[in-house]
């Protein structure tokens, strides 16, 4: 790696970001080898003519993402586990595996009664902090424009596709042109569109176990065979998938915060997954539903940002940053699939998303409100997450252990082997608490037991304490 001064011509990219990108690129290209020592903070900062703190920020991020490892006084080294993504063979034939489908055991929904979030509701942004005034002003402005009332373009409203492409480049490290971005009304619509466009019906797919129930449901509806691949503390166990289901044509993953465990897929696993996809000619769908919300360090770059072989289809949503009723989600497809997806888009039944709302969302993003809102929510959710963790702490003696992950919009509370999380979640829901069990998200299969509890709409410590106390009374009754 050369250490010539890092300066971007526009001056808009912060120095620490430029240093981070430079080192990461050197590692990924193999210029910096696994186990190789990188310069000390002081030496590196001196060579670049920047403050030590600036280099420190870049190093911290690389350490957090697993590119570097610190070895105390010996210095900082490129992680031993890193191997660069290699070129792939793309012609492997599909060979679905026969495993019986499992029943859906999704818990009954009690969310959002009369516009009020149910206590501990999952995945719902803080509705009390949504900038309604600003949103209303933009809506009023756009409703006056004739174009906003027209029939929408099937692939999405041009300015929104542009705003999303720019946002994804800046915030998620994804290099995509606007025409690679398709706007759809929901994540499940993204899945349906991709399965149709890439002719995946009748093949088989890896899904995370435990995992977001609508993923497996959507795949089954499209007549794919669902192959459960376990998730451990490093995310999807790619080696297990490779060993048991090597010929699957698709993997659907949540790399930023695995849904529901909250674990981030490690860099090594990301590389293994991309290698498998490349070797098999398989596809990977990256469901990046809440990648923005990380409370320690920076948000991790998307898996798609490592996808040098164009095997990853990225799915994002505005549901988690803005509001789910907006019904605006999007996907990013590889350049060589744009025409195919465009065609599939024209034959889908949803007929496009309302242009008025797309126009408002486009302006909201392009004018910087989106980035500001995310920043504000990140701080707010870190506080609300801490409130719920604190409210649950006294119940550790009752067998509840909070597993604090670095990101996400809910907490996973381990309940150990003695308690039955399915029964607990059922009792909680009967008492009006929108709590889910980990077992239900594993489609009833045995394994780790726990409760999933959203914290985003808790407005004070008092409220958190009161709700947890009421929940515990309901559980013990
Ligand atoms: C894991 C996961 N993926 C995707 C979504 C998608 O959402 P939407 O259909 O609202 O875009 C959600 C929403 O809760 C989710 O939890």
Coordinates of C-alpha atoms and ligand atoms in Angstrom, one line a residue:
X1 CA 0.0 0.0 0.0
X2 CA 1.4 3.4 -0.8
X3 CA 1.0 6.1 1.8
X4 CA 0.9 9.1 -0.4
X5 CA -1.3 11.9 1.0
X6 CA -5.0 11.0 0.8
X7 CA -7.0 13.8 -0.7
X8 CA -10.2 13.5 -2.7
X9 CA -10.5 16.2 -5.4
X10 CA -13.9 17.4 -4.2
X11 CA -12.9 17.6 -0.6
X12 CA -16.3 16.1 0.4
X13 CA -15.1 12.7 1.7
X14 CA -13.7 12.9 5.2
X15 CA -10.0 12.1 5.6
X16 CA -10.6 9.1 7.9
X17 CA -13.1 7.7 5.3
X18 CA -10.5 8.1 2.6
X19 CA -7.8 6.3 4.7
X20 CA -10.2 3.6 5.6
X21 CA -11.2 3.0 2.0
X22 CA -7.5 3.0 0.9
X23 CA -6.4 0.4 3.4
X24 CA -9.5 -1.7 2.8
X25 CA -8.9 -1.7 -0.9
X26 CA -5.2 -2.6 -0.4
X27 CA -6.3 -5.6 1.8
X28 CA -9.0 -6.7 -0.7
X29 CA -6.6 -6.5 -3.7
X30 CA -4.0 -8.5 -1.8
X31 CA -1.5 -5.7 -1.8
X32 CA -1.6 -5.9 2.0
X33 CA -1.3 -9.6 2.9
X34 CA -2.9 -11.5 5.8
X35 CA -0.6 -11.3 8.8
X36 CA 1.3 -8.3 7.4
X37 CA 1.9 -5.5 9.9
X38 CA 0.4 -2.1 9.1
X39 CA 2.2 1.1 10.0
X40 CA 1.9 2.5 13.6
X41 CA -0.7 5.2 14.0
X42 CA 2.1 7.8 14.6
X43 CA 4.1 6.8 11.6
X44 CA 1.2 6.6 9.3
X45 CA -0.3 9.9 10.5
X46 CA 3.2 11.5 10.0
X47 CA 3.6 10.2 6.5
X48 CA 0.1 11.4 5.5
X49 CA 0.4 14.7 7.3
X50 CA -2.8 14.2 9.2
X51 CA -3.7 14.0 12.9
X52 CA -3.3 10.7 14.7
X53 CA -6.9 10.7 15.7
X54 CA -7.9 10.7 12.0
X55 CA -5.9 7.5 11.3
X56 CA -7.3 6.1 14.6
X57 CA -10.9 6.4 13.4
X58 CA -10.0 4.5 10.2
X59 CA -8.1 1.8 12.1
X60 CA -10.9 1.4 14.6
X61 CA -13.4 0.8 11.8
X62 CA -11.1 -1.7 10.1
X63 CA -10.6 -3.5 13.4
X64 CA -14.3 -3.6 14.1
X65 CA -15.0 -5.0 10.6
X66 CA -12.3 -7.7 11.0
X67 CA -9.9 -6.4 8.4
X68 CA -7.2 -5.6 10.9
X69 CA -6.3 -7.2 14.3
X70 CA -4.5 -5.5 17.1
X71 CA -1.7 -7.5 18.8
X72 CA -0.9 -5.1 21.7
X73 CA 2.6 -3.7 21.7
X74 CA 3.5 -5.8 18.6
X75 CA 1.3 -3.5 16.5
X76 CA -1.6 -3.8 14.2
X77 CA -1.8 -6.5 11.5
X78 CA -3.9 -7.5 8.6
X79 CA -6.3 -10.2 9.8
X80 CA -5.0 -13.7 9.3
X81 CA -8.4 -15.0 8.3
X82 CA -8.8 -12.8 5.3
X83 CA -8.6 -14.2 1.8
X84 CA -9.5 -12.1 -1.1
X85 CA -12.7 -12.9 -3.0
X86 CA -11.6 -15.1 -5.9
X87 CA -12.9 -15.2 -9.5
X88 CA -15.8 -17.6 -9.9
X89 CA -17.1 -20.3 -12.2
X90 CA -20.6 -19.4 -13.2
X91 CA -21.9 -22.4 -15.1
X92 CA -22.8 -24.8 -12.3
X93 CA -26.1 -26.6 -12.8
X94 CA -28.8 -26.5 -10.1
X95 CA -29.5 -29.6 -8.1
X96 CA -32.3 -29.0 -5.6
X97 CA -32.1 -31.1 -2.4
X98 CA -35.2 -32.9 -1.1
X99 CA -36.0 -31.8 2.4
X100 CA -39.6 -31.7 3.6
X101 CA -41.1 -28.2 3.9
X102 CA -41.8 -27.1 7.4
X103 CA -45.0 -25.7 8.7
X104 CA -45.2 -21.9 9.2
X105 CA -45.5 -21.2 12.9
X106 CA -45.5 -17.4 12.8
X107 CA -47.0 -16.0 15.9
X108 CA -50.3 -14.1 15.6
X109 CA -49.9 -10.5 14.9
X110 CA -51.2 -8.0 17.5
X111 CA -49.2 -5.0 16.2
X112 CA -50.4 -1.4 15.8
X113 CA -53.9 -1.1 17.2
X114 CA -55.6 2.1 16.0
X115 CA -52.3 3.6 15.0
X116 CA -50.7 3.1 18.4
X117 CA -47.7 0.8 18.5
X118 CA -48.2 -2.3 20.7
X119 CA -45.6 -2.5 23.5
X120 CA -42.3 -4.0 22.4
X121 CA -43.4 -4.1 18.8
X122 CA -40.6 -5.3 16.5
X123 CA -39.2 -3.4 13.5
X124 CA -41.3 -0.3 13.9
X125 CA -39.4 3.1 13.8
X126 CA -40.0 5.6 16.5
X127 CA -43.3 7.1 15.3
X128 CA -43.2 9.9 17.9
X129 CA -40.0 11.2 16.3
X130 CA -41.0 11.1 12.6
X131 CA -40.7 14.6 11.1
X132 CA -44.4 14.9 10.3
X133 CA -44.3 18.7 9.6
X134 CA -41.5 18.5 7.1
X135 CA -43.1 15.4 5.5
X136 CA -46.4 17.3 5.2
X137 CA -44.8 20.3 3.6
X138 CA -43.1 18.2 1.0
X139 CA -46.3 16.3 0.3
X140 CA -48.2 19.5 -0.2
X141 CA -45.6 20.8 -2.6
X142 CA -45.5 17.7 -4.6
X143 CA -49.3 17.1 -4.8
X144 CA -49.5 20.4 -6.8
X145 CA -47.2 18.9 -9.4
X146 CA -49.2 17.2 -12.2
X147 CA -46.6 14.5 -12.7
X148 CA -47.0 13.2 -9.1
X149 CA -50.5 12.1 -9.9
X150 CA -49.7 10.2 -13.0
X151 CA -49.4 6.5 -13.4
X152 CA -46.0 5.4 -12.1
X153 CA -43.2 4.0 -14.1
X154 CA -43.0 0.2 -13.2
X155 CA -39.3 0.3 -12.2
X156 CA -39.7 3.3 -10.0
X157 CA -39.6 7.1 -10.1
X158 CA -36.4 8.4 -11.7
X159 CA -35.4 10.9 -9.1
X160 CA -36.0 8.4 -6.3
X161 CA -33.8 5.8 -8.1
X162 CA -31.1 8.5 -8.4
X163 CA -31.4 9.6 -4.7
X164 CA -31.2 6.0 -3.5
X165 CA -28.2 5.1 -5.7
X166 CA -26.3 8.2 -4.3
X167 CA -27.4 7.3 -0.7
X168 CA -26.3 3.6 -1.1
X169 CA -22.9 4.7 -2.5
X170 CA -22.3 7.1 0.4
X171 CA -23.7 5.1 3.3
X172 CA -23.6 1.4 2.3
X173 CA -20.5 1.3 0.1
X174 CA -22.6 0.1 -2.9
X175 CA -21.5 1.2 -6.3
X176 CA -24.7 1.2 -8.4
X177 CA -26.1 3.4 -11.1
X178 CA -29.7 4.6 -10.8
X179 CA -31.0 2.2 -13.4
X180 CA -29.8 -0.7 -11.3
X181 CA -32.2 0.4 -8.5
X182 CA -35.8 -0.8 -8.7
X183 CA -38.6 0.5 -6.4
X184 CA -41.2 -1.9 -5.2
X185 CA -43.8 -1.8 -2.4
X186 CA -42.3 -4.3 0.0
X187 CA -39.5 -6.7 0.7
X188 CA -41.7 -9.6 -0.2
X189 CA -42.4 -7.9 -3.5
X190 CA -38.6 -7.6 -4.1
X191 CA -38.3 -11.3 -3.5
X192 CA -41.2 -12.2 -5.8
X193 CA -39.8 -10.0 -8.5
X194 CA -36.3 -11.5 -8.3
X195 CA -37.5 -15.1 -8.1
X196 CA -39.6 -14.4 -11.3
X197 CA -36.9 -12.4 -13.2
X198 CA -34.1 -14.9 -12.5
X199 CA -36.4 -18.0 -13.1
X200 CA -35.7 -19.4 -9.7
X201 CA -39.1 -21.1 -9.3
X202 CA -38.7 -24.8 -8.6
X203 CA -35.1 -24.5 -7.3
X204 CA -33.8 -24.4 -3.7
X205 CA -32.6 -21.7 -1.4
X206 CA -30.7 -21.4 1.8
X207 CA -32.4 -19.4 4.5
X208 CA -31.1 -18.5 7.9
X209 CA -32.2 -20.6 10.9
X210 CA -33.6 -18.8 12.8
X211 CA -34.8 -16.3 10.3
X212 CA -37.4 -13.7 9.3
X213 CA -40.5 -15.9 8.7
X214 CA -41.8 -14.0 5.6
X215 CA -38.7 -15.0 3.7
X216 CA -39.3 -18.7 3.9
X217 CA -43.0 -18.2 3.3
X218 CA -42.3 -16.2 0.1
X219 CA -39.9 -18.7 -1.2
X220 CA -42.3 -21.6 -0.6
X221 CA -45.1 -19.6 -2.2
X222 CA -42.9 -19.3 -5.3
X223 CA -42.3 -23.1 -5.1
X224 CA -38.7 -23.0 -4.0
X225 CA -37.4 -25.6 -1.6
X226 CA -36.4 -24.0 1.7
X227 CA -33.1 -25.2 3.1
X228 CA -32.4 -24.2 6.7
X229 CA -28.8 -23.2 7.4
X230 CA -28.0 -22.5 11.0
X231 CA -26.8 -19.1 12.3
X232 CA -24.1 -19.0 15.0
X233 CA -22.2 -16.1 16.6
X234 CA -20.6 -15.2 13.3
X235 CA -23.8 -15.2 11.3
X236 CA -24.9 -17.8 8.7
X237 CA -22.8 -21.0 8.9
X238 CA -21.7 -21.0 5.3
X239 CA -19.6 -24.2 5.7
X240 CA -22.8 -26.0 6.9
X241 CA -24.7 -24.8 3.9
X242 CA -21.8 -25.8 1.6
X243 CA -21.6 -29.3 3.1
X244 CA -25.3 -30.1 3.3
X245 CA -26.8 -28.1 0.4
X246 CA -24.0 -27.3 -2.0
X247 CA -26.2 -27.1 -5.1
X248 CA -28.8 -24.6 -3.9
X249 CA -29.3 -21.8 -6.4
X250 CA -30.0 -19.0 -3.9
X251 CA -29.1 -17.8 -0.3
X252 CA -31.2 -15.2 1.4
X253 CA -29.2 -13.5 4.2
X254 CA -29.4 -10.5 6.6
X255 CA -25.7 -9.8 7.0
X256 CA -25.7 -6.4 8.9
X257 CA -27.9 -7.6 11.8
X258 CA -29.0 -11.1 11.3
X259 CA -32.8 -11.2 11.8
X260 CA -33.6 -12.0 14.6
X261 CA -30.4 -12.7 16.5
X262 CA -28.7 -9.4 15.6
X263 CA -25.3 -11.0 14.9
X264 CA -23.3 -9.4 12.1
X265 CA -22.0 -11.7 9.4
X266 CA -18.2 -11.7 9.8
X267 CA -15.9 -10.7 7.0
X268 CA -14.6 -14.2 6.6
X269 CA -18.1 -15.7 6.3
X270 CA -19.0 -12.9 3.8
X271 CA -16.1 -14.0 1.6
X272 CA -17.0 -17.7 2.0
X273 CA -20.6 -16.9 1.0
X274 CA -19.5 -15.0 -2.1
X275 CA -17.1 -17.8 -3.0
X276 CA -19.8 -20.4 -2.8
X277 CA -22.2 -18.2 -4.9
X278 CA -19.5 -17.7 -7.5
X279 CA -18.5 -21.4 -7.6
X280 CA -22.1 -22.6 -7.9
X281 CA -23.4 -19.8 -10.1
X282 CA -25.9 -19.2 -7.2
X283 CA -27.5 -15.9 -6.2
X284 CA -27.3 -14.2 -2.9
X285 CA -30.1 -11.9 -1.8
X286 CA -28.9 -9.5 0.8
X287 CA -31.8 -8.3 3.0
X288 CA -30.4 -5.1 4.5
X289 CA -33.5 -4.1 6.3
X290 CA -31.9 -2.0 9.1
X291 CA -28.2 -1.8 8.3
X292 CA -28.2 1.9 9.3
X293 CA -28.8 1.1 12.9
X294 CA -25.5 0.2 14.6
X295 CA -24.7 1.7 18.0
X296 CA -21.0 0.9 18.2
X297 CA -18.6 2.1 15.5
X298 CA -19.8 2.8 12.0
X299 CA -22.6 0.8 10.2
X300 CA -20.9 -2.1 8.5
X301 CA -20.7 -1.8 4.7
X302 CA -23.2 -3.9 2.8
X303 CA -22.2 -7.4 1.6
X304 CA -23.0 -6.0 -1.9
X305 CA -20.0 -3.7 -1.6
X306 CA -17.7 -6.8 -1.7
X307 CA -19.6 -8.4 -4.7
X308 CA -16.9 -8.2 -7.4
X309 CA -18.6 -11.1 -9.3
X310 CA -22.1 -9.7 -9.5
X311 CA -23.9 -12.5 -7.6
X312 CA -25.6 -10.3 -4.9
X313 CA -29.0 -8.7 -5.2
X314 CA -29.4 -6.1 -2.6
X315 CA -32.8 -5.4 -0.9
X316 CA -33.4 -2.3 1.1
X317 CA -36.5 -0.6 2.6
X318 CA -37.7 2.8 3.7
X319 CA -39.9 1.1 6.3
X320 CA -37.3 1.1 9.0
X321 CA -36.0 4.6 8.6
X322 CA -39.2 6.4 7.6
X323 CA -42.4 4.4 8.3
X324 CA -43.7 1.0 7.2
X325 CA -47.0 2.4 5.9
X326 CA -45.0 4.2 3.2
X327 CA -44.6 0.9 1.4
X328 CA -41.4 1.8 -0.4
X329 CA -38.7 -0.8 -0.7
X330 CA -36.0 -1.2 -3.3
X331 CA -33.5 -3.5 -4.8
X332 CA -30.2 -3.2 -6.5
X333 CA -29.5 -5.7 -9.3
X334 CA -26.2 -6.4 -11.1
X335 CA -25.7 -4.4 -14.3
X336 CA -26.0 -7.6 -16.4
X337 CA -29.5 -8.3 -15.0
X338 CA -31.1 -4.9 -15.4
X339 CA -32.9 -5.7 -18.7
X340 CA -34.3 -9.0 -17.3
X341 CA -35.5 -7.4 -14.1
X342 CA -36.9 -4.4 -16.0
X343 CA -39.0 -6.9 -18.1
X344 CA -40.2 -8.8 -15.1
X345 CA -41.2 -5.5 -13.5
X346 CA -43.4 -4.7 -16.4
X347 CA -45.3 -7.9 -16.1
X348 CA -45.8 -7.9 -12.3
X349 CA -49.2 -7.2 -10.9
X350 CA -48.3 -4.4 -8.4
X351 CA -48.1 -1.8 -11.2
X352 CA -45.6 0.4 -9.5
X353 CA -45.5 2.5 -6.3
X354 CA -47.5 5.8 -6.0
X355 CA -45.4 8.5 -7.7
X356 CA -46.4 11.2 -5.2
X357 CA -44.8 9.3 -2.3
X358 CA -41.8 8.4 -4.3
X359 CA -41.3 12.1 -5.2
X360 CA -41.5 13.1 -1.5
X361 CA -39.1 10.4 -0.5
X362 CA -36.7 11.4 -3.3
X363 CA -36.6 15.0 -2.1
X364 CA -36.3 13.9 1.5
X365 CA -33.2 11.9 0.7
X366 CA -31.7 14.3 -1.8
X367 CA -32.0 17.3 0.5
X368 CA -30.2 15.5 3.3
X369 CA -33.2 15.1 5.7
X370 CA -32.8 11.3 5.4
X371 CA -29.2 11.2 6.6
X372 CA -30.0 13.7 9.4
X373 CA -33.0 11.6 10.5
X374 CA -30.9 8.4 10.5
X375 CA -28.3 10.1 12.7
X376 CA -30.9 11.3 15.1
X377 CA -32.6 7.9 15.2
X378 CA -29.3 6.2 15.9
X379 CA -28.7 8.2 19.0
X380 CA -32.3 7.9 20.1
X381 CA -32.4 4.1 19.6
X382 CA -29.1 3.7 21.5
X383 CA -30.8 5.4 24.4
X384 CA -34.1 3.4 24.1
X385 CA -32.2 0.2 23.7
X386 CA -30.3 0.9 27.0
X387 CA -33.6 1.7 28.7
X388 CA -35.1 -1.7 27.8
X389 CA -31.9 -3.5 28.8
X390 CA -31.9 -1.7 32.2
X391 CA -35.6 -2.5 32.7
X392 CA -34.9 -6.2 32.1
X393 CA -31.8 -6.4 34.2
X394 CA -33.6 -7.1 37.5
X395 CA -35.2 -10.2 35.9
X396 CA -31.9 -12.0 35.3
X397 CA -32.6 -14.1 38.5
X398 CA -35.8 -15.2 36.7
X399 CA -33.8 -16.6 33.9
X400 CA -33.9 -13.7 31.4
X401 CA -30.6 -12.6 30.0
X402 CA -30.3 -9.7 27.6
X403 CA -28.0 -10.3 24.6
X404 CA -26.9 -6.9 23.6
X405 CA -25.8 -6.9 19.9
X406 CA -24.1 -3.9 18.2
X407 CA -27.1 -3.0 16.1
X408 CA -30.7 -3.5 15.3
X409 CA -34.2 -2.4 16.5
X410 CA -35.0 -5.1 19.0
X411 CA -33.3 -7.0 21.8
X412 CA -33.0 -10.7 22.0
X413 CA -33.5 -12.0 25.6
X414 CA -32.3 -15.5 26.2
X415 CA -34.6 -17.6 28.5
X416 CA -32.4 -20.7 28.9
X417 CA -33.5 -24.3 28.6
X418 CA -35.9 -24.3 31.5
X419 CA -38.4 -21.9 30.2
X420 CA -40.6 -22.4 27.1
X421 CA -40.3 -19.3 24.9
X422 CA -43.3 -20.3 22.7
X423 CA -45.6 -20.4 25.8
X424 CA -44.1 -17.2 27.1
X425 CA -44.7 -15.3 23.9
X426 CA -48.2 -16.6 23.7
X427 CA -49.0 -15.4 27.2
X428 CA -47.4 -12.1 26.5
X429 CA -49.4 -11.6 23.4
X430 CA -52.6 -12.6 25.2
X431 CA -51.8 -9.8 27.6
X432 CA -51.3 -7.3 24.8
X433 CA -47.4 -7.3 24.5
X434 CA -46.1 -7.8 21.0
X435 CA -43.3 -10.2 22.1
X436 CA -42.2 -13.0 19.8
X437 CA -40.3 -16.2 20.6
X438 CA -37.1 -17.2 19.0
X439 CA -38.5 -20.7 18.5
X440 CA -41.3 -19.5 16.3
X441 CA -38.6 -17.8 14.1
X442 CA -37.0 -21.2 13.8
X443 CA -40.3 -22.6 12.6
X444 CA -40.7 -24.6 15.8
X445 CA -37.4 -26.5 15.5
X446 CA -35.6 -27.1 18.8
X447 CA -32.7 -24.9 19.7
X448 CA -31.8 -21.7 21.6
X449 CA -34.8 -20.2 23.3
X450 CA -35.5 -16.5 23.7
X451 CA -37.8 -13.6 23.4
X452 CA -37.7 -10.8 20.8
X453 CA -38.6 -7.3 22.1
X454 CA -38.7 -4.1 20.2
X455 CA -37.4 -0.9 22.0
X456 CA -37.8 1.8 19.4
X457 CA -41.1 3.2 20.7
X458 CA -40.2 3.3 24.4
X459 CA -40.2 7.0 25.3
X460 CA -38.8 7.0 28.9
X461 CA -37.1 4.7 31.4
X462 CA -40.3 4.9 33.5
X463 CA -42.3 3.6 30.6
X464 CA -39.8 0.8 30.0
X465 CA -39.7 -0.2 33.7
X466 CA -43.5 -0.2 33.9
X467 CA -44.1 -2.2 30.7
X468 CA -41.4 -4.8 31.6
X469 CA -42.9 -5.2 35.1
X470 CA -46.4 -5.7 33.6
X471 CA -45.0 -8.2 31.2
X472 CA -43.3 -10.1 33.9
X473 CA -46.6 -10.2 35.9
X474 CA -48.4 -11.5 32.9
X475 CA -45.7 -14.2 32.4
X476 CA -45.7 -15.3 36.0
X477 CA -49.5 -15.4 36.3
Ligands
LIG1 C1 -35.8 -9.0 8.3 C2 -36.7 -8.1 7.5 N1 -36.5 -8.0 6.2 C3 -37.3 -7.1 5.5 C4 -38.3 -6.4 6.1 C5 -39.1 -5.5 5.2 O1 -39.8 -4.8 5.0 P1 -40.8 -4.1 4.1 O2 -41.6 -5.1 3.4 O3 -41.6 -3.2 5.0 O4 -40.0 -3.3 3.1 C6 -38.5 -6.5 7.5 C7 -39.6 -5.7 8.1 O5 -39.9 -5.9 9.3 C8 -37.7 -7.3 8.2 O6 -37.8 -7.4 9.5

